[in-house]
CSV table of C-alpha atoms in Angstrom, one decimal:
chain,number,residue,atom,x,y,z
A,142,MET,CA,5.6,25.1,-16.9
A,143,THR,CA,4.6,23.1,-14.1
A,144,ASP,CA,2.9,24.3,-11.0
A,145,ARG,CA,5.1,22.7,-8.6
A,146,GLY,CA,2.0,24.1,-5.7
A,147,ALA,CA,-0.7,22.3,-7.9
A,148,ALA,CA,-2.3,19.6,-7.3
A,149,PRO,CA,-0.9,16.7,-9.1
A,150,HIS,CA,-2.7,15.9,-12.6
A,151,PRO,CA,-2.6,11.3,-11.8
A,152,TYR,CA,-2.5,9.4,-15.2
A,153,LEU,CA,-5.2,6.6,-14.3
A,154,ALA,CA,-3.6,2.8,-15.3
A,155,GLY,CA,-5.5,-1.2,-13.4
A,156,LEU,CA,-2.1,-2.6,-12.0
A,157,VAL,CA,-1.7,-6.2,-12.9
A,158,LEU,CA,-1.0,-7.3,-9.6
A,159,THR,CA,-1.1,-11.5,-9.8
A,160,GLY,CA,1.7,-13.4,-8.6
A,161,ARG,CA,3.5,-9.9,-7.1
A,162,LYS,CA,4.9,-8.5,-4.4
A,163,VAL,CA,3.0,-6.1,-2.8
A,164,VAL,CA,3.7,-4.6,0.9
A,165,VAL,CA,1.1,-3.0,3.2
A,166,VAL,CA,2.1,-1.2,6.3
A,167,GLY,CA,0.1,-1.3,8.9
A,168,GLY,CA,-2.0,-3.6,10.1
A,169,GLY,CA,-5.7,-1.6,11.3
A,170,HIS,CA,-8.5,-1.0,9.4
A,171,VAL,CA,-7.4,1.1,7.0
A,172,ALA,CA,-4.7,-1.5,5.8
A,173,GLN,CA,-7.7,-4.3,6.6
A,174,ARG,CA,-9.9,-2.9,3.7
A,175,ARG,CA,-6.5,-2.8,0.6
A,176,VAL,CA,-5.4,-5.8,2.4
A,177,SER,CA,-8.8,-7.6,1.1
A,178,GLY,CA,-8.8,-6.0,-2.4
A,179,LEU,CA,-5.2,-7.2,-3.8
A,180,LEU,CA,-5.8,-10.5,-2.1
A,181,GLY,CA,-8.3,-10.1,-5.0
A,182,ALA,CA,-5.8,-9.1,-7.7
A,183,GLY,CA,-3.4,-12.0,-7.0
A,184,ALA,CA,-1.2,-10.0,-5.1
A,185,ASP,CA,2.0,-11.5,-2.9
A,186,VAL,CA,0.6,-9.2,-0.2
A,187,THR,CA,3.0,-9.3,2.9
A,188,VAL,CA,1.8,-7.1,6.1
A,189,VAL,CA,4.3,-5.2,8.1
A,190,SER,CA,2.9,-4.7,11.7
A,191,LEU,CA,3.2,-4.4,15.2
A,192,ASP,CA,-0.2,-6.2,15.6
A,193,VAL,CA,-2.8,-6.6,13.3
A,194,THR,CA,-6.9,-6.8,13.7
A,195,PRO,CA,-8.7,-9.9,13.8
A,196,ALA,CA,-9.8,-10.0,10.5
A,197,LEU,CA,-5.7,-10.3,9.4
A,198,GLU,CA,-4.8,-12.1,11.7
A,199,GLY,CA,-6.9,-14.6,10.3
A,200,LEU,CA,-5.4,-14.3,6.8
A,201,LYS,CA,-2.5,-15.4,7.5
A,202,GLY,CA,-2.5,-18.6,5.0
A,203,GLU,CA,-2.9,-15.7,2.3
A,204,LEU,CA,-0.3,-13.6,2.6
A,205,THR,CA,2.7,-13.1,4.1
A,206,LEU,CA,2.8,-11.5,8.2
A,207,VAL,CA,5.8,-9.8,9.7
A,208,LEU,CA,4.3,-9.3,13.3
A,209,ARG,CA,7.8,-6.0,13.6
A,210,GLU,CA,8.7,-2.4,13.1
A,211,PHE,CA,9.1,-1.6,9.5
A,212,ALA,CA,11.9,-1.5,8.0
A,213,GLU,CA,12.9,-0.6,4.8
A,214,ALA,CA,14.8,-3.7,2.6
A,215,ASP,CA,11.0,-5.1,3.5
A,216,LEU,CA,10.2,-3.6,0.1
A,217,ASP,CA,12.7,-5.1,-1.8
A,218,GLY,CA,11.7,-6.4,-4.6
A,219,ALA,CA,7.9,-5.2,-4.2
A,220,TRP,CA,6.1,-3.7,-7.1
A,221,TYR,CA,3.7,-2.4,-5.2
A,222,VAL,CA,3.5,-0.4,-1.7
A,223,VAL,CA,1.1,1.0,0.6
A,224,ALA,CA,1.4,3.0,3.7
A,225,ALA,CA,-1.6,2.8,6.3
A,226,THR,CA,0.2,3.2,9.8
A,227,ASP,CA,-1.4,5.6,12.5
A,228,ASP,CA,2.2,7.3,12.4
A,229,PRO,CA,2.5,9.8,10.0
A,230,ALA,CA,6.5,10.0,10.5
A,231,VAL,CA,6.5,6.3,9.8
A,232,ASN,CA,4.3,6.6,6.3
A,233,ALA,CA,6.8,8.7,5.3
A,234,ARG,CA,9.4,6.6,5.4
A,235,VAL,CA,7.4,3.8,3.7
A,236,VAL,CA,6.7,6.5,0.8
A,237,ALA,CA,10.8,7.6,0.9
A,238,ALA,CA,11.7,3.9,1.3
A,239,ALA,CA,9.6,3.2,-1.5
A,240,ASP,CA,10.3,6.3,-3.9
A,241,ALA,CA,13.7,5.2,-3.7
A,242,ARG,CA,13.3,1.6,-5.2
A,243,HIS,CA,10.5,3.5,-7.7
A,244,THR,CA,8.3,1.3,-6.3
A,245,PHE,CA,4.6,3.2,-6.3
A,246,CYS,CA,3.2,3.9,-3.0
A,247,VAL,CA,0.1,4.8,-1.2
A,248,ARG,CA,0.7,6.8,1.7
A,249,ALA,CA,-3.2,6.1,3.4
A,250,ASP,CA,-3.6,9.8,6.0
A,251,ASP,CA,-2.1,12.2,3.5
A,252,ALA,CA,-3.1,11.2,-0.1
A,253,LEU,CA,-0.4,13.9,-1.6
A,254,GLY,CA,2.4,12.4,0.4
A,255,GLY,CA,2.4,9.2,-1.2
A,256,THR,CA,3.5,7.8,-5.5
A,257,ALA,CA,-0.1,7.0,-5.7
A,258,TRP,CA,-3.7,6.6,-5.1
A,259,THR,CA,-6.5,3.9,-5.1
A,260,PRO,CA,-9.3,5.6,-6.1
A,261,ALA,CA,-13.5,4.8,-4.5
A,262,VAL,CA,-14.4,1.8,-6.3
A,263,GLY,CA,-17.8,0.6,-6.4
A,264,HIS,CA,-19.7,-2.3,-7.6
A,265,HIS,CA,-23.1,-2.9,-9.0
A,266,GLY,CA,-24.2,-6.0,-10.2
A,267,THR,CA,-20.6,-7.5,-12.3
A,268,VAL,CA,-20.4,-4.5,-13.1
A,269,THR,CA,-17.4,-2.2,-11.6
């Protein structure tokens, strides 16, 4: 029997995102950090936000920038989603829209509120 009040026990897996649509909702520094890794993984990244950092603006040749409020349809066809706004209500809407599409979603402001987690990663030479 499962204790529904207990923290989930995630199944760790690597994602092959090369050429696959990934949507990042939010354009601040947390989103900026996530976008870098997603682009490095070869993902086809779309950022949806009213405002973005200058660094994200500078990446517009490598990703798709949608400069407006989030709409649920932004997640159509996405393989993976990151909710990284500074508004908990928007992040909850992003998770709900991803869940309705059976798409895993990381919620940056509330790890237990999403359906996936981004692990901490370190690099030393060729070892990750």
